[in-house]
C-alpha positions as a printed NumPy array, in Angstrom:
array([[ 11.275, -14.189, -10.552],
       [ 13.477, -15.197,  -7.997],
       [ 13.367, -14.385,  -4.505],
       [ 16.542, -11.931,  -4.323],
       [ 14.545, -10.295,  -7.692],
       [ 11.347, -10.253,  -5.611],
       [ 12.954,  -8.645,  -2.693],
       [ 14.722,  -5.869,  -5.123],
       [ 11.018,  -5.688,  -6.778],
       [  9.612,  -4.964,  -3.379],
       [ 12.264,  -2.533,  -2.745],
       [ 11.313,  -0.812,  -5.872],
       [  7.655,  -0.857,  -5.081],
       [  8.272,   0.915,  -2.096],
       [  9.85 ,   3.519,  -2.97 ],
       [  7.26 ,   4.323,  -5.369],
       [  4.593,   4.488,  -2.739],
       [  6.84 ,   6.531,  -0.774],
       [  7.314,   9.217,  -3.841],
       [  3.984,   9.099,  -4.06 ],
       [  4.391,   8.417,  -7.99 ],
       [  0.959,   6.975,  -9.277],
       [  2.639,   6.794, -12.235],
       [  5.794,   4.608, -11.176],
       [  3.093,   2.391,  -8.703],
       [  0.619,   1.65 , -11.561],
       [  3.77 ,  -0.081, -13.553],
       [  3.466,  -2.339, -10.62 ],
       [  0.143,  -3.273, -11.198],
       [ -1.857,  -5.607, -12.972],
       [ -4.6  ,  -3.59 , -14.479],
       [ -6.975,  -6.36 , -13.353],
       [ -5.328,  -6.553, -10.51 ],
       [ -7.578,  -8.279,  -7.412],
       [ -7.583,  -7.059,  -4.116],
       [ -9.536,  -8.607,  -1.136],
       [-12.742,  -7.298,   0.039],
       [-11.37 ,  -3.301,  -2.34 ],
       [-12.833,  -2.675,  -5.576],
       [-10.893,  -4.644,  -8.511],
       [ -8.456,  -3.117, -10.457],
       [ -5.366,  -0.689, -10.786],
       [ -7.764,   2.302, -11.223],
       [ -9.35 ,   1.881,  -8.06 ],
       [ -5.801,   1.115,  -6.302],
       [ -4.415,   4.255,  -8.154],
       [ -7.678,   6.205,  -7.031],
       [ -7.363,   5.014,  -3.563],
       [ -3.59 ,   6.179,  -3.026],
       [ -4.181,   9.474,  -4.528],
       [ -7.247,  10.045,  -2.116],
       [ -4.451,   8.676,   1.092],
       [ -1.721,  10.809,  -0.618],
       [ -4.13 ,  14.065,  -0.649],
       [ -5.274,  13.509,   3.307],
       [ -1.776,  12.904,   4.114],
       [  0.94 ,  14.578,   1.903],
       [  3.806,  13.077,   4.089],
       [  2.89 ,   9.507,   3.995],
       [  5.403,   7.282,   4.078],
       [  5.679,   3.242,   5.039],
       [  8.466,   1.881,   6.526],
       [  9.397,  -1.989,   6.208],
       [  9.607,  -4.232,   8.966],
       [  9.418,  -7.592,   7.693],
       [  9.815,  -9.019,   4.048],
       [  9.531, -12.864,   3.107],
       [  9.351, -14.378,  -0.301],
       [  8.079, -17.307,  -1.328],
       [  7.786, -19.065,  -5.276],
       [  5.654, -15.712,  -6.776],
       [  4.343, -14.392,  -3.537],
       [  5.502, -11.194,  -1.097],
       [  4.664, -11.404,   2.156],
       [  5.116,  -7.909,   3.499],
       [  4.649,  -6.068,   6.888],
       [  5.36 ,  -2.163,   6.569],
       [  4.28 ,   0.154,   9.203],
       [  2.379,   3.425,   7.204],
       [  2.36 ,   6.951,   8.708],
       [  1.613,  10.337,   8.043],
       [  0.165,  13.82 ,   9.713],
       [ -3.745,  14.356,   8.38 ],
       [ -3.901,  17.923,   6.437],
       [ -7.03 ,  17.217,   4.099],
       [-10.162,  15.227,   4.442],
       [ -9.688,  11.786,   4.578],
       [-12.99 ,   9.841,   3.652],
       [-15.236,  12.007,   5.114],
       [-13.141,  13.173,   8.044],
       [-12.127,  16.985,   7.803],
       [ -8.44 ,  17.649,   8.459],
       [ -7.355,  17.201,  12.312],
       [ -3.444,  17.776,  11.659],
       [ -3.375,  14.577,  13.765],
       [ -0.343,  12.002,  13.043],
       [ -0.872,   8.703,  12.668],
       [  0.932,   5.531,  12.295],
       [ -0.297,   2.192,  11.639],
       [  0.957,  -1.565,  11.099],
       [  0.108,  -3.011,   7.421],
       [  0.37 ,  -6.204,   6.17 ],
       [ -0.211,  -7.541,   2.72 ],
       [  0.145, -10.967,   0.773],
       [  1.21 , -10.157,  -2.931],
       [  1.383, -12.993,  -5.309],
       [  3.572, -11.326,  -8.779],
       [  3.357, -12.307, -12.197],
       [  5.58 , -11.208, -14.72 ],
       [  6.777,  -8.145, -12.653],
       [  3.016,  -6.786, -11.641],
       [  1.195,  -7.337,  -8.918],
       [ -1.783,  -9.197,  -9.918],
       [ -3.718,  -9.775,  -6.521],
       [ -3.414,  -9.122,  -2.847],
       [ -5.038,  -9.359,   0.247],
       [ -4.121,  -8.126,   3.615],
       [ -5.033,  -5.79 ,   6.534],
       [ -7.177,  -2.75 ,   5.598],
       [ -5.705,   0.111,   8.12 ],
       [ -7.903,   2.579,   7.063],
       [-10.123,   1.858,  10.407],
       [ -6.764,   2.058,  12.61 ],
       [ -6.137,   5.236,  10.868],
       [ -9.814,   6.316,  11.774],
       [ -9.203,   5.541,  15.046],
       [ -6.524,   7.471,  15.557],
       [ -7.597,  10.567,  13.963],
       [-10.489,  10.122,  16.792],
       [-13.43 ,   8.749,  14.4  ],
       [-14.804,   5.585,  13.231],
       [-16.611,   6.809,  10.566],
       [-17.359,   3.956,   7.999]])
């Protein structure tokens, strides 16, 4: 792809997330898809979101910073959302919270088939007053 496609991909991508449309997000992915130090695979993204998207109903990320590079997207989003179900472990605290994210993408053929990045699930713990693992 090139970069302008990339960028519109990215775009795309986002606005999934944002609908919250597991759907729309798993077209994204490459059901092997590899994520650093998370369990492997587009079901365990998928379940991942829907467990965020069920703590947080009004997630949303905002982008910051976008660069492409040959069949990688380096992105830095900031995520954020009020806590009104339990959230691994952590019973609701109607808290809002808002965290930086960045993630390293590398596409193939439209899907994202790994990526590594920050895991701002312990920011988000923090925030919400706990640092439950």
């Amino acid at each position: 792809m090139e970069p302008w496609e990339l960028r519109e991909w990215y775009v795309e991508f986002l606005d999934a997330c944002n609908r919250h449309d597991l759907d729309a997000i798993r077209a994204f992915l490459d059901p092997d898809v590899r994520r650093a130090h998370l369990p492997r695979g587009a079901d365990a993204w998928i379940d991942d979101l829907a467990d965020l998207f069920a703590a947080f109903p009004d997630w949303r990320w905002r982008r910051i910073q976008l660069v492409v590079e040959d069949d990688r997207v380096a992105a830095h989003a900031r995520g954020s959302g009020a806590q009104s179900g339990a959230y691994r472990g952590i019973p609701p605290t109607r808290r809002h919270v808002n965290v930086a994210e960045f993630a390293m993408y590398r596409i193939v053929e439209g899907r994202i088939v790994e990526v590594s990045g920050s895991d701002p699930s312990f920011e988000v713990r923090a925030q919400l007053g706990t640092t439950l693992g």
